[in-house]
CSV table of C-alpha atoms in Angstrom, one decimal:
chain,number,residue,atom,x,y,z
B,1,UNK,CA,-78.7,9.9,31.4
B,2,UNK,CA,-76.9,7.2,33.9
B,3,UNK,CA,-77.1,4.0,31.4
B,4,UNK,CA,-78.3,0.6,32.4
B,5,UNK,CA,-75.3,-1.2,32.0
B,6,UNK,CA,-73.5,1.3,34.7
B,7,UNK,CA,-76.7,0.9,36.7
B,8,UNK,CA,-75.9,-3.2,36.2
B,9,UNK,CA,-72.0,-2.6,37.1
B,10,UNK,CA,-73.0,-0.5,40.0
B,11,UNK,CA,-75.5,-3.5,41.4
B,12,UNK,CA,-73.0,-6.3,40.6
B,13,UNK,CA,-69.6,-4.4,41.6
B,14,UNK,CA,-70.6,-2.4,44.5
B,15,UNK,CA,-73.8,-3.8,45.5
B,16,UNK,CA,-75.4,-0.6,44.8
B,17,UNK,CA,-78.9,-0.3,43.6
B,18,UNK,CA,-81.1,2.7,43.7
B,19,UNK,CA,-84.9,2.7,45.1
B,20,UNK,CA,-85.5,6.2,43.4
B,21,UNK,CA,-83.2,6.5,40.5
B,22,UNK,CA,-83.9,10.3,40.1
B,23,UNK,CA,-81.5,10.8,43.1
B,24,UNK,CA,-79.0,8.7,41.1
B,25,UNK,CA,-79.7,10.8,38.1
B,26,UNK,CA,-79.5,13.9,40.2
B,27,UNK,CA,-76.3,12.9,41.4
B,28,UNK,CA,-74.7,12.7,38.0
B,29,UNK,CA,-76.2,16.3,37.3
B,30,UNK,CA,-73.5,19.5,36.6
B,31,UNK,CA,-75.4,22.8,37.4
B,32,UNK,CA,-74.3,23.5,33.4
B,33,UNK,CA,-76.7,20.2,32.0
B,34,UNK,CA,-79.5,21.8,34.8
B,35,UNK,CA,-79.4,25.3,33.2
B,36,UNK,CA,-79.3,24.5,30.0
B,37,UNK,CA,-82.3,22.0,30.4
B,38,UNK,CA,-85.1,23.4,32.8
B,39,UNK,CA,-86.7,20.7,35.3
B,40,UNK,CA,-83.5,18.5,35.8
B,41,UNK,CA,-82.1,19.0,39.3
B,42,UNK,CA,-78.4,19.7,39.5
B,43,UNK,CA,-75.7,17.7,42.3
B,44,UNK,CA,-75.2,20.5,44.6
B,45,UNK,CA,-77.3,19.6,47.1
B,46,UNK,CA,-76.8,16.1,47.2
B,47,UNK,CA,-72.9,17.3,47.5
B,48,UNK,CA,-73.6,19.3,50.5
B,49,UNK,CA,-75.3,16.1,52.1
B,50,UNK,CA,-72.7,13.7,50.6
B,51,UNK,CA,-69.8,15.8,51.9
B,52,UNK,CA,-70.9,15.5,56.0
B,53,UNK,CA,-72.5,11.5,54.9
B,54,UNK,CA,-68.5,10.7,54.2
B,55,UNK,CA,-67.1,12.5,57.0
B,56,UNK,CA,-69.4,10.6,59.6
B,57,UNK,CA,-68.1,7.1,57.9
B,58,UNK,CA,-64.8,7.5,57.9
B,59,UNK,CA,-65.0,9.0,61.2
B,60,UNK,CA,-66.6,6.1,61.9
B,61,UNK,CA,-64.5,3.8,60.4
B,62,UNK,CA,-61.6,5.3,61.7
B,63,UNK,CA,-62.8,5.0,65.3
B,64,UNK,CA,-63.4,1.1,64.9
B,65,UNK,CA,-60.5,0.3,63.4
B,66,UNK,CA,-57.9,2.4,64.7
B,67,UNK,CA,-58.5,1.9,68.7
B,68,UNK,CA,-55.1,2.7,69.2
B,69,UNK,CA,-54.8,5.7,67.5
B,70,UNK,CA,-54.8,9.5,69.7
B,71,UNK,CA,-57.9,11.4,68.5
B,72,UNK,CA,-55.2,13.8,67.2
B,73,UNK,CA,-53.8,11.0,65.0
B,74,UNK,CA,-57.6,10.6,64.3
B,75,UNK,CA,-57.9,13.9,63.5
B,76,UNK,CA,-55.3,14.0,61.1
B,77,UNK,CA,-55.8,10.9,59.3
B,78,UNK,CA,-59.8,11.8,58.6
B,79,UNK,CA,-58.8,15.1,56.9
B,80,UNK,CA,-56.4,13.0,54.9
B,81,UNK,CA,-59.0,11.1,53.8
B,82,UNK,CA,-61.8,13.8,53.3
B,83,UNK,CA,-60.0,16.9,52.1
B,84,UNK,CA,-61.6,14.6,49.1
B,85,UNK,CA,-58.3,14.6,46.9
B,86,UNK,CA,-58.7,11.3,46.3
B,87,UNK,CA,-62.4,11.1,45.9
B,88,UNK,CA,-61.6,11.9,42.0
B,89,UNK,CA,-59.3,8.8,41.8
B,90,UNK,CA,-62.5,6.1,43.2
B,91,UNK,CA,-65.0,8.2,41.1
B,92,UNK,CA,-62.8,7.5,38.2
B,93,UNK,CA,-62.7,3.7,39.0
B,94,UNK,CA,-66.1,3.3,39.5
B,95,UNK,CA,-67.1,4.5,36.0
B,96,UNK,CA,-68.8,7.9,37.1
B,97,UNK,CA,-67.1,10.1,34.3
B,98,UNK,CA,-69.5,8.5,32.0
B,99,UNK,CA,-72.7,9.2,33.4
B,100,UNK,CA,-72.6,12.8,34.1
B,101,UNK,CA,-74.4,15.2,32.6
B,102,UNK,CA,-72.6,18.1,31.3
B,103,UNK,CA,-73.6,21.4,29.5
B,104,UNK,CA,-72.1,22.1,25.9
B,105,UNK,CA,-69.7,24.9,27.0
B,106,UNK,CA,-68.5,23.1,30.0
B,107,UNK,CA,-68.5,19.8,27.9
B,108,UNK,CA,-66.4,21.6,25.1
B,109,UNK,CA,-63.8,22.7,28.0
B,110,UNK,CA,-63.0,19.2,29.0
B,111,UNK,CA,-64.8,19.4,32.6
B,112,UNK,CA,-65.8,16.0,32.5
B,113,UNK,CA,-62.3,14.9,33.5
B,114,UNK,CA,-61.4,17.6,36.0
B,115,UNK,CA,-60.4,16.1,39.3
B,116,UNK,CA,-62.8,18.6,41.4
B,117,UNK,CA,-65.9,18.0,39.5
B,118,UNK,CA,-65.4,14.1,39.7
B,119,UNK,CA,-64.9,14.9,43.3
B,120,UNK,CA,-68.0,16.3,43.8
B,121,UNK,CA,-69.9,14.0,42.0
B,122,UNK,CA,-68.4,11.4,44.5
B,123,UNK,CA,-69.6,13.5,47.4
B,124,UNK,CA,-73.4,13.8,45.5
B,125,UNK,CA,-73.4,10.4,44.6
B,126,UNK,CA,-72.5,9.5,48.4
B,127,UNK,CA,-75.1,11.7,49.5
B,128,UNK,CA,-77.9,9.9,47.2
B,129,UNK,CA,-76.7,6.6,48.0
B,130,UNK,CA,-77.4,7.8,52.2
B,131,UNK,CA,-81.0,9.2,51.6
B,132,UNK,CA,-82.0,6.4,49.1
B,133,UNK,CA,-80.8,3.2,51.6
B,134,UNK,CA,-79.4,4.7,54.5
B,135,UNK,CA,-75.5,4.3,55.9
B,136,UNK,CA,-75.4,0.8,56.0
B,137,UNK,CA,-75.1,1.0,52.3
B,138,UNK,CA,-72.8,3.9,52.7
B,139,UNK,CA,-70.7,1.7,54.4
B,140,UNK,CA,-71.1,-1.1,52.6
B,141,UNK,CA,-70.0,0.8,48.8
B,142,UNK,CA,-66.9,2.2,50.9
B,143,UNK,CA,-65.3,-1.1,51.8
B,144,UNK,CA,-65.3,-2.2,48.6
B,145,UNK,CA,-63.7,1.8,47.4
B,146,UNK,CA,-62.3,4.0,50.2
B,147,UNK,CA,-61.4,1.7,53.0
B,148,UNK,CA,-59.3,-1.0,51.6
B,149,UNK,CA,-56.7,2.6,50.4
B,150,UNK,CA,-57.1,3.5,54.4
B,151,UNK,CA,-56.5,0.1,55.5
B,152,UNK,CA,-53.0,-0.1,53.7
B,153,UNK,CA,-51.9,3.5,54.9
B,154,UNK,CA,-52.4,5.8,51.7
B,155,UNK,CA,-53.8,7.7,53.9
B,156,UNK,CA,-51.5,7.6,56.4
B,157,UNK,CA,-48.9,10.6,56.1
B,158,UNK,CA,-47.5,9.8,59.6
B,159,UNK,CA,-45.0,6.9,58.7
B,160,UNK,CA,-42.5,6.1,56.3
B,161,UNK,CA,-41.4,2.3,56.6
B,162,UNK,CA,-39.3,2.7,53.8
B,163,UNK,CA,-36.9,5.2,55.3
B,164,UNK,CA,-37.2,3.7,58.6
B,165,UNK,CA,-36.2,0.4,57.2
B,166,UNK,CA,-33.6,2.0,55.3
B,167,UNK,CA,-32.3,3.9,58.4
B,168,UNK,CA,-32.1,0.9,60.5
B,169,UNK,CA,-30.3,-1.2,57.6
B,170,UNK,CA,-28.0,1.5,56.9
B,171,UNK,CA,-26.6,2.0,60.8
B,172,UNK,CA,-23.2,0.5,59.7
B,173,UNK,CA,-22.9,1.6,56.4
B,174,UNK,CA,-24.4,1.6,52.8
B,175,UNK,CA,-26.5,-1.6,52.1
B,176,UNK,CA,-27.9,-2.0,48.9
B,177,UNK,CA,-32.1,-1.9,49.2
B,178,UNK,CA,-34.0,-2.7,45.8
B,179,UNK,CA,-38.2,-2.8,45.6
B,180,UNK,CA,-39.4,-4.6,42.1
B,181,UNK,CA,-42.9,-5.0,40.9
B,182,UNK,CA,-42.9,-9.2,40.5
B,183,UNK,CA,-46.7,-9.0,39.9
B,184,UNK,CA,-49.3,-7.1,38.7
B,185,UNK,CA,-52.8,-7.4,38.6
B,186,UNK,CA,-54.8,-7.1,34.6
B,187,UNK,CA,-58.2,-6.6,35.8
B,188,UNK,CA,-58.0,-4.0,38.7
B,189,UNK,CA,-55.1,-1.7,40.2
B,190,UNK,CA,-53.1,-4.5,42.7
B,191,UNK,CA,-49.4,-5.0,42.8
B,192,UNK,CA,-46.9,-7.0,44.4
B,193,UNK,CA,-43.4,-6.2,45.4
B,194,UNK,CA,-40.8,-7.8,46.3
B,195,UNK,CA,-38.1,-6.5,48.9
B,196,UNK,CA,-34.0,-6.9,48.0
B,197,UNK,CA,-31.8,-6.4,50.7
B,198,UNK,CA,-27.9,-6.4,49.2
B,199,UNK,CA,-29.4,-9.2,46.3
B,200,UNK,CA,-31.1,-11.1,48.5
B,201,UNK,CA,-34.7,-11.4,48.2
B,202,UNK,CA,-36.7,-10.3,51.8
B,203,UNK,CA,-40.5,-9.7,52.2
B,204,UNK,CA,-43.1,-9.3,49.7
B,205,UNK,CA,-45.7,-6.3,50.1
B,206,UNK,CA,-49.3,-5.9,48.3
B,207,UNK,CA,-51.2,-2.7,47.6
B,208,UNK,CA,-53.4,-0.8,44.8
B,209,UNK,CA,-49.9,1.0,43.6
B,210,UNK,CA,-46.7,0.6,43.7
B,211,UNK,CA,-45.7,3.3,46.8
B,212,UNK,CA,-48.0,1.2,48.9
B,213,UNK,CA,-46.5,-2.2,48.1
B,214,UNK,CA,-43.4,-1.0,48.9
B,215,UNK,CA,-44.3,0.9,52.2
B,216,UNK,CA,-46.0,-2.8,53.2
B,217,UNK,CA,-43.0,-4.7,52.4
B,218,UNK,CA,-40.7,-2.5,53.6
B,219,UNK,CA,-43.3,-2.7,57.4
B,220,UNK,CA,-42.9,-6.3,57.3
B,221,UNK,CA,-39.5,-6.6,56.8
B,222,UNK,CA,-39.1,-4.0,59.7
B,223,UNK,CA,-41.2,-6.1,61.9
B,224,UNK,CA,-38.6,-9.6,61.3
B,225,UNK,CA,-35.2,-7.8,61.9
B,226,UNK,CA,-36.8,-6.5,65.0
J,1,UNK,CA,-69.5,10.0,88.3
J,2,UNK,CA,-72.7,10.6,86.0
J,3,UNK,CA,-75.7,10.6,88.8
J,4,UNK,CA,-78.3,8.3,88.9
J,5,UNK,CA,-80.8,11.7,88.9
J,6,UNK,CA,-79.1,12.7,85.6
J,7,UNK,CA,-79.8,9.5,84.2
J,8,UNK,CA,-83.4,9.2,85.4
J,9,UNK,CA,-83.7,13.1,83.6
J,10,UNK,CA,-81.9,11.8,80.5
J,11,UNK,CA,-84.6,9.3,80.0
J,12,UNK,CA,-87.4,11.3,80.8
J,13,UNK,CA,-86.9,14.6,79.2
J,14,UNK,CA,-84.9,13.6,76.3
J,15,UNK,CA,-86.0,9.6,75.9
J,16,UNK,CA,-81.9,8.8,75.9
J,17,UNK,CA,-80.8,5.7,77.9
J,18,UNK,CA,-77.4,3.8,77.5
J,19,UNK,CA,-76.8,0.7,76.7
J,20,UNK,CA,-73.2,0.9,77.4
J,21,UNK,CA,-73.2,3.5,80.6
J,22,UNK,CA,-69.3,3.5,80.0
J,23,UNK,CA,-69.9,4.9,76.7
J,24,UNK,CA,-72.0,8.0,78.9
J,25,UNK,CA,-69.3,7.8,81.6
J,26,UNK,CA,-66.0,8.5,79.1
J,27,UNK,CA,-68.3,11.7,77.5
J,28,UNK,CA,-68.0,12.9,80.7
J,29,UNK,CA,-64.2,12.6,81.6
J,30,UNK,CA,-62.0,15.2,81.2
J,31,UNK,CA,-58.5,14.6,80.1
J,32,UNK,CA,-57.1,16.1,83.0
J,33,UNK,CA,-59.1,13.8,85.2
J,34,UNK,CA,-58.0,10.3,82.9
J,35,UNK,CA,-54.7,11.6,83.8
J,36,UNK,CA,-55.3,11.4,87.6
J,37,UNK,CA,-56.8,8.6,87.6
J,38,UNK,CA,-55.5,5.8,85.5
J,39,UNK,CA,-57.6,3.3,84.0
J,40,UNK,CA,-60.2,6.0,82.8
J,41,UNK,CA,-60.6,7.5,79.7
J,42,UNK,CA,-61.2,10.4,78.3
J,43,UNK,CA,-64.2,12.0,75.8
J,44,UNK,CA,-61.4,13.3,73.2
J,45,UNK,CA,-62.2,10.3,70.8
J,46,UNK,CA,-65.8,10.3,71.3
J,47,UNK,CA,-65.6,14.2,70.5
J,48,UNK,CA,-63.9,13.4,67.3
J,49,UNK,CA,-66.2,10.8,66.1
J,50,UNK,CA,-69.5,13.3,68.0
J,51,UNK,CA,-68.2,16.3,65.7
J,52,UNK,CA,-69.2,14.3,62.7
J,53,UNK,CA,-72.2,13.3,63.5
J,54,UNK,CA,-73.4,16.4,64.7
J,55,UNK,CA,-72.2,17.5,61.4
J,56,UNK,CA,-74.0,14.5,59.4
J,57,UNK,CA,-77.2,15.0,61.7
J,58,UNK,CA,-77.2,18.8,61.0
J,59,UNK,CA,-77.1,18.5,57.5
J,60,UNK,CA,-79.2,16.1,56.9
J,61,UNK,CA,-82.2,17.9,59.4
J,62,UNK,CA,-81.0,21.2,57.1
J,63,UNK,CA,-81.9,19.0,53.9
J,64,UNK,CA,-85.1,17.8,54.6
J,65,UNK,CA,-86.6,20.9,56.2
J,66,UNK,CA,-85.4,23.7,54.2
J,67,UNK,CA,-85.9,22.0,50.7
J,68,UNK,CA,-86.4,25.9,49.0
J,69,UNK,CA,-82.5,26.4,50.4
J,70,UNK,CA,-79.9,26.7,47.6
J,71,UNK,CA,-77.1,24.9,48.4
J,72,UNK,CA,-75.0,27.9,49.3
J,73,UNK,CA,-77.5,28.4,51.6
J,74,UNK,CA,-78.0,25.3,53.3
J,75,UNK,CA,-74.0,24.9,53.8
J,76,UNK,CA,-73.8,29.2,55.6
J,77,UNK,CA,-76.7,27.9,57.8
J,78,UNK,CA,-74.9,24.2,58.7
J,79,UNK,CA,-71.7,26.0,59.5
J,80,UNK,CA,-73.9,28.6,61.5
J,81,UNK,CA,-74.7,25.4,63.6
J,82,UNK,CA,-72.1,23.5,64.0
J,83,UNK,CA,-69.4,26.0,64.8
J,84,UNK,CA,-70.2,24.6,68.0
J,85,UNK,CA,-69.6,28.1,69.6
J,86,UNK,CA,-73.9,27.7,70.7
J,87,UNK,CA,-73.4,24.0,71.9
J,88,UNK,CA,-71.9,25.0,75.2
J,89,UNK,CA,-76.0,26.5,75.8
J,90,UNK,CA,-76.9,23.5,74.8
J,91,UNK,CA,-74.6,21.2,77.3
J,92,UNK,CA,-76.0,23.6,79.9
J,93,UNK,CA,-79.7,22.9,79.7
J,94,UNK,CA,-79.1,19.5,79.1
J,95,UNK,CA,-77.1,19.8,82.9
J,96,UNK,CA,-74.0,18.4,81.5
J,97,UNK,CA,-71.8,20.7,83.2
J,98,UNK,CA,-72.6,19.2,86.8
J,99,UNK,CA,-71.7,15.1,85.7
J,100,UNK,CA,-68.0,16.3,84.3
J,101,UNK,CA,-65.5,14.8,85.5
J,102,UNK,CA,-62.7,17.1,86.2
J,103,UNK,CA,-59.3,17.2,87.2
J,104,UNK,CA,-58.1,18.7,90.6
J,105,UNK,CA,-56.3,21.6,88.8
J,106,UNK,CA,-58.9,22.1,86.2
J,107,UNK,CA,-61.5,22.1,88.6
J,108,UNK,CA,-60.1,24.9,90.6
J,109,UNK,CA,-59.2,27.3,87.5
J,110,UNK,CA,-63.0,27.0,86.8
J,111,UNK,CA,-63.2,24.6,83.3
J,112,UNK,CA,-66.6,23.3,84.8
J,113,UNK,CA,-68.0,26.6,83.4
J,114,UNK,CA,-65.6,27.5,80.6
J,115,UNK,CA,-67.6,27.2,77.3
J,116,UNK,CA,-65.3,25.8,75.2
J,117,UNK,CA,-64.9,22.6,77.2
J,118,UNK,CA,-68.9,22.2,77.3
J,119,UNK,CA,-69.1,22.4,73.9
J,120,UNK,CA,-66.6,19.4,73.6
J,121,UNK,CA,-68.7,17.7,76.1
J,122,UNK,CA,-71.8,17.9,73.9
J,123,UNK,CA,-70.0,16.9,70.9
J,124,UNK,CA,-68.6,13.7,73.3
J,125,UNK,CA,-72.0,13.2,74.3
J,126,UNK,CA,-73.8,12.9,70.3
J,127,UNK,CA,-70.4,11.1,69.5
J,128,UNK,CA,-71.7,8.5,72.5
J,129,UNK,CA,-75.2,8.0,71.5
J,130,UNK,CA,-74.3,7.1,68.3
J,131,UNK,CA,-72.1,4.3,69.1
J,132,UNK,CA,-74.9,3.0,71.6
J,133,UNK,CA,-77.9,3.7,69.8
J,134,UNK,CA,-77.4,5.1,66.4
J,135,UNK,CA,-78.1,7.6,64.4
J,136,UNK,CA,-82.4,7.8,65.0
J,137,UNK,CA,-81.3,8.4,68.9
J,138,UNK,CA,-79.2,11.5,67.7
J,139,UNK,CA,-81.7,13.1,65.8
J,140,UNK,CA,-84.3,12.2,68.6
J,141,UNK,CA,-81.9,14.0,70.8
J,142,UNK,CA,-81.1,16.9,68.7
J,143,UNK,CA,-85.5,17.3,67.7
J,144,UNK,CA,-85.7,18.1,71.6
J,145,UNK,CA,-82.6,20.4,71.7
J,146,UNK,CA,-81.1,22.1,69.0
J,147,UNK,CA,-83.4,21.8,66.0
J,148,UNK,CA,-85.9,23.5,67.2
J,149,UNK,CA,-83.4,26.7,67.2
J,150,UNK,CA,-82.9,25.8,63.8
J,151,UNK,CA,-86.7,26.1,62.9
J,152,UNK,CA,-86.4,29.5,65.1
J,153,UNK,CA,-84.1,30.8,62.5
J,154,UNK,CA,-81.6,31.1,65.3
J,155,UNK,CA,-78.4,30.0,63.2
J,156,UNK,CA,-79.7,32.1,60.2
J,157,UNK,CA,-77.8,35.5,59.9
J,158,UNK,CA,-79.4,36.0,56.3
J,159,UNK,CA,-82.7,37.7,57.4
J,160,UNK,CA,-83.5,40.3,59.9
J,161,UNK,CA,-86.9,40.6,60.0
J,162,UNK,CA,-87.1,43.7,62.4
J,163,UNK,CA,-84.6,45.6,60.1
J,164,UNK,CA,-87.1,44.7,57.2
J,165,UNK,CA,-90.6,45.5,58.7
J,166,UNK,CA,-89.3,48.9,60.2
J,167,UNK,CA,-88.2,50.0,56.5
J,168,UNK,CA,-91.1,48.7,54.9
J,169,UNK,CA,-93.6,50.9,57.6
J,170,UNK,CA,-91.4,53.9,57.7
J,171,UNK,CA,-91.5,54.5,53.7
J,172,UNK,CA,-93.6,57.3,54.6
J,173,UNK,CA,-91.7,58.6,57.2
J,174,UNK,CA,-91.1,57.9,61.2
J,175,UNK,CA,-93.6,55.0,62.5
J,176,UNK,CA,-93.2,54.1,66.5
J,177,UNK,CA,-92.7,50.0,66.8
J,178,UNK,CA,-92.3,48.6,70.1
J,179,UNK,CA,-91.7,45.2,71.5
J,180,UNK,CA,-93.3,44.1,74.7
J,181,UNK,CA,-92.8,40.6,76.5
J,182,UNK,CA,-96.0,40.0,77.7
J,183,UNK,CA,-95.4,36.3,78.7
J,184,UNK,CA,-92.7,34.6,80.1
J,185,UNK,CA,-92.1,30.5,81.3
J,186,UNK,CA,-90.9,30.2,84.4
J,187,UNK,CA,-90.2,26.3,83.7
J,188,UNK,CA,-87.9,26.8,80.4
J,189,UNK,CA,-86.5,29.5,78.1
J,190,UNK,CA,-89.8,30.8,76.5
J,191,UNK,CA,-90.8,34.2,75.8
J,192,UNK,CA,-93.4,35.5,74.0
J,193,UNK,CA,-93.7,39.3,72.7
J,194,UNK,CA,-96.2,41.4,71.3
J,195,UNK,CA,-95.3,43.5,68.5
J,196,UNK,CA,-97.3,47.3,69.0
J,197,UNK,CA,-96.9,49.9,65.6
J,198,UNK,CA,-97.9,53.2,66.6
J,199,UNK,CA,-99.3,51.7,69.9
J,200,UNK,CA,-102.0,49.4,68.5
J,201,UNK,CA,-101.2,45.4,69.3
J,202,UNK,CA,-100.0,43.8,66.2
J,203,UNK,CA,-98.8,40.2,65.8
J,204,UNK,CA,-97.0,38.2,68.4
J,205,UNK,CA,-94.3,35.8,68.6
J,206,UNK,CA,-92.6,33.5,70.3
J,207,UNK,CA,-89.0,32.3,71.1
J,208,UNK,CA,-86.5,30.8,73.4
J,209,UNK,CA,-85.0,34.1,73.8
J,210,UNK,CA,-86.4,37.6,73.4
J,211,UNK,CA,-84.8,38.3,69.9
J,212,UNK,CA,-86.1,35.2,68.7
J,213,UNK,CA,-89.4,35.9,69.7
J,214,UNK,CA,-89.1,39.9,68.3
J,215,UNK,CA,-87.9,38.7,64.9
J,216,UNK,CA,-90.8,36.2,64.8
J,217,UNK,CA,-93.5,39.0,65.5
J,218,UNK,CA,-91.9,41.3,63.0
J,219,UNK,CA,-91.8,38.3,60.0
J,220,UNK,CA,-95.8,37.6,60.7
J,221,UNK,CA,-96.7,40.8,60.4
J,222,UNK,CA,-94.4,41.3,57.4
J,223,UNK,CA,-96.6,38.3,56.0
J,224,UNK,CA,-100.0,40.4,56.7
J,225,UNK,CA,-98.8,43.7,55.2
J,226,UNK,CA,-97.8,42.1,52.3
C-alpha cells in the first residue's frame, strides 16, 4: 500500500496529488502482489499508457527547447531519453521502491531493486499521473525529474566538451588539464567542478554528477578561448 | 501552397482550423521543396513530434475503449496502428496528397503518390495540430478518421471471424457460406454485405471495405449461433 507520508512527499516535492488514488495504487502494483491477491489490479496497463504518455513529452520538450536541433538529432536524443534506462535512476530518487507491491517469491528474489521493474513502474506511474490530471501535470512532475538531466546534456551522446577542449588545448603539446569536485550538495545529487588548466584555476561547471559538471565546465571554458 | 478549398474542407468535414496556418503550411513541405526554395521549411520536425502523438493518441483511444484488452494485447493492436504503413490511406481521404509541396525532381519521379511520403505527411500533419490546438483537436481528428477503423477491428490480426464461423458450421460436414455486397456508398468507402449459409440471408455487416464488412457479418452471426 503507497503510504501517506510518500503521498505527502509526492504533493510537497513534485506537486503531485492523485484525484483517484487507486490509479496511484495500481501504479505501484507487480503482476506477482496481483496474483497472489485477487481484486488488486497490476501496472501493466498503466505501463503501456505511461510508456507512449513519456514519449509525447519529451518529444515535446525536445521540440520547444531544441529549435536548433535536425529532427535527426531529435530523433536520436528522444530514444536517449526513452529507451527508459534512466527511468530506474528518477524512480529511485523519487522514493518509488518503497511503495510497490511485490509478491513473496519475487520479494524473496530481490525484484524490488531491479532496474527494469523500477523502470516500469516509472512508465505506470507516468501513465496514472496522465489519466488522473492530464499532461500538464505530466509536464509539470518532469521538470522537476527528467528535464533538468536533458537540459545539462546527459542525454546528449553527440558531444564531448571534454575532449574537444582537451584537443584544442593540446594543439602544441601536453598541457596539464585537472576537473576537482570543490562542492557538493548534502540534500540532493548536485556538484560543482572546478576546471585546472596547467595549475591554474579556469571555469567552474554544475550538474547532478560529476561527468556532467565536468562536460559543463569543460563547454564554458571552450566558449572563452574561442 | 495549401488551397483555400482544402481549408474550407478541413473545417467542415473534420472541424480542424489553424491558428497558425504556417504550422499547416510546413506539414505540407517537402524537404526537397525547403531546399529549392529558401526560407521554407520543411515537415521533418513536425513528423517527429506527429509520430508521438499519434502514438500517445493511439494508445490512449486503445485504453479507454478496449478495457477487457490485456496489456499484451492492447500494445500488438497499438503497434498494428501506428506502423503508419495504413496512414498513407488515411492522408489520401483526407486529400493531403494534392496541398504537398514538392520539389521539381521529386515531383517528376512521382513522390506525390509514393506511400511512404504520405504517411510522413499525416504524421506532420497530427504533429501540427497539436502544437496549434492540442491534444482534444487530435483525438477529434483521429474520431473522424482512423478510430473508427480501430472499432472495425481493422488493426486487429488476432481474430478472424470468417475462419471461425465456417469451422464452427461445417462440424458436420461441408456447409455453402457466401458473401454478397448488397449495398454500396457512392459518397465514401462503405459497404455493406449480407452473409447467406446454405442460401438463406443470414446477418449483415458493414465496413469501410468489403473484408471489414464480411468479418463483421460472420462475428454477429457467430453471436446468434452461440
Amino acid at each position: 500500500m503507497v503510504t501517506e507520508s510518500f503521498k505527502k512527499n509526492l504533493k510537497e516535492k513534485y506537486g503531485v496529488s492523485f484525484h483517484n488514488e487507486q490509479l496511484l495504487e495500481n501504479a505501484f502494483t507487480h503482476s506477482s502482489y496481483a496474483n497472489e491477491n485477487p481484486g488488486t489490479t497490476n501496472y501493466e496497463k498503466l505501463e503501456f499508457l505511461g510508456d507512449a504518455v513519456l514519449e509525447l513529452a519529451v518529444s515535446d520538450y525536445l521540440y520547444r527547447h531544441f529549435p536548433k536541433l535536425h529532427e535527426g538529432e531529435l530523433t536520436r536524443l528522444r530514444s536517449n531519453v526513452v529507451r527508459t534506462e534512466g527511468f530506474s535512476k528518477f524512480a529511485i530518487e523519487c522514493g518509488f521502491p518503497d511503495q510497490i507491491n511485490l509478491g513473496k517469491g519475487e520479494e524473496k528474489s530481490g525484484a524490488r531493486s531491479r532496474k527494469t521493474l523500477l523502470e516500469d513502474v516509472f512508465e505506470a506511474f507516468n501513465g496514472a499521473l496522465f489519466l488522473d490530471s492530464g499532461m500538464p501535470a505530466v509536464q509539470h512532475f518532469l521538470h522537476l525529474t527528467v528535464y533538468p538531466m536533458i537540459a545539462e546534456g546527459d542525454f546528449d551522446d553527440s558531444r564531448d566538451y571534454k575532449t574537444e577542449l582537451q584537443e584544442r588545448l593540446q594543439v602544441n603539446g601536453p598541457v596539464d588539464i585537472k576537473y576537482e569536485v570543490i562542492e557538493q550538495d548534502e540534500t540532493k545529487p548536485m556538484f560543482t567542478v572546478q576546471l585546472f588548466v596547467n595549475g591554474s584555476a579556469k571555469t567552474t561547471g554544475k550538474g547532478r554528477n560529476k561527468k556532467t559538471a565536468e562536460q559543463q565546465a569543460a563547454s564554458q571554458e571552450l566558449k572563452n578561448i574561442k
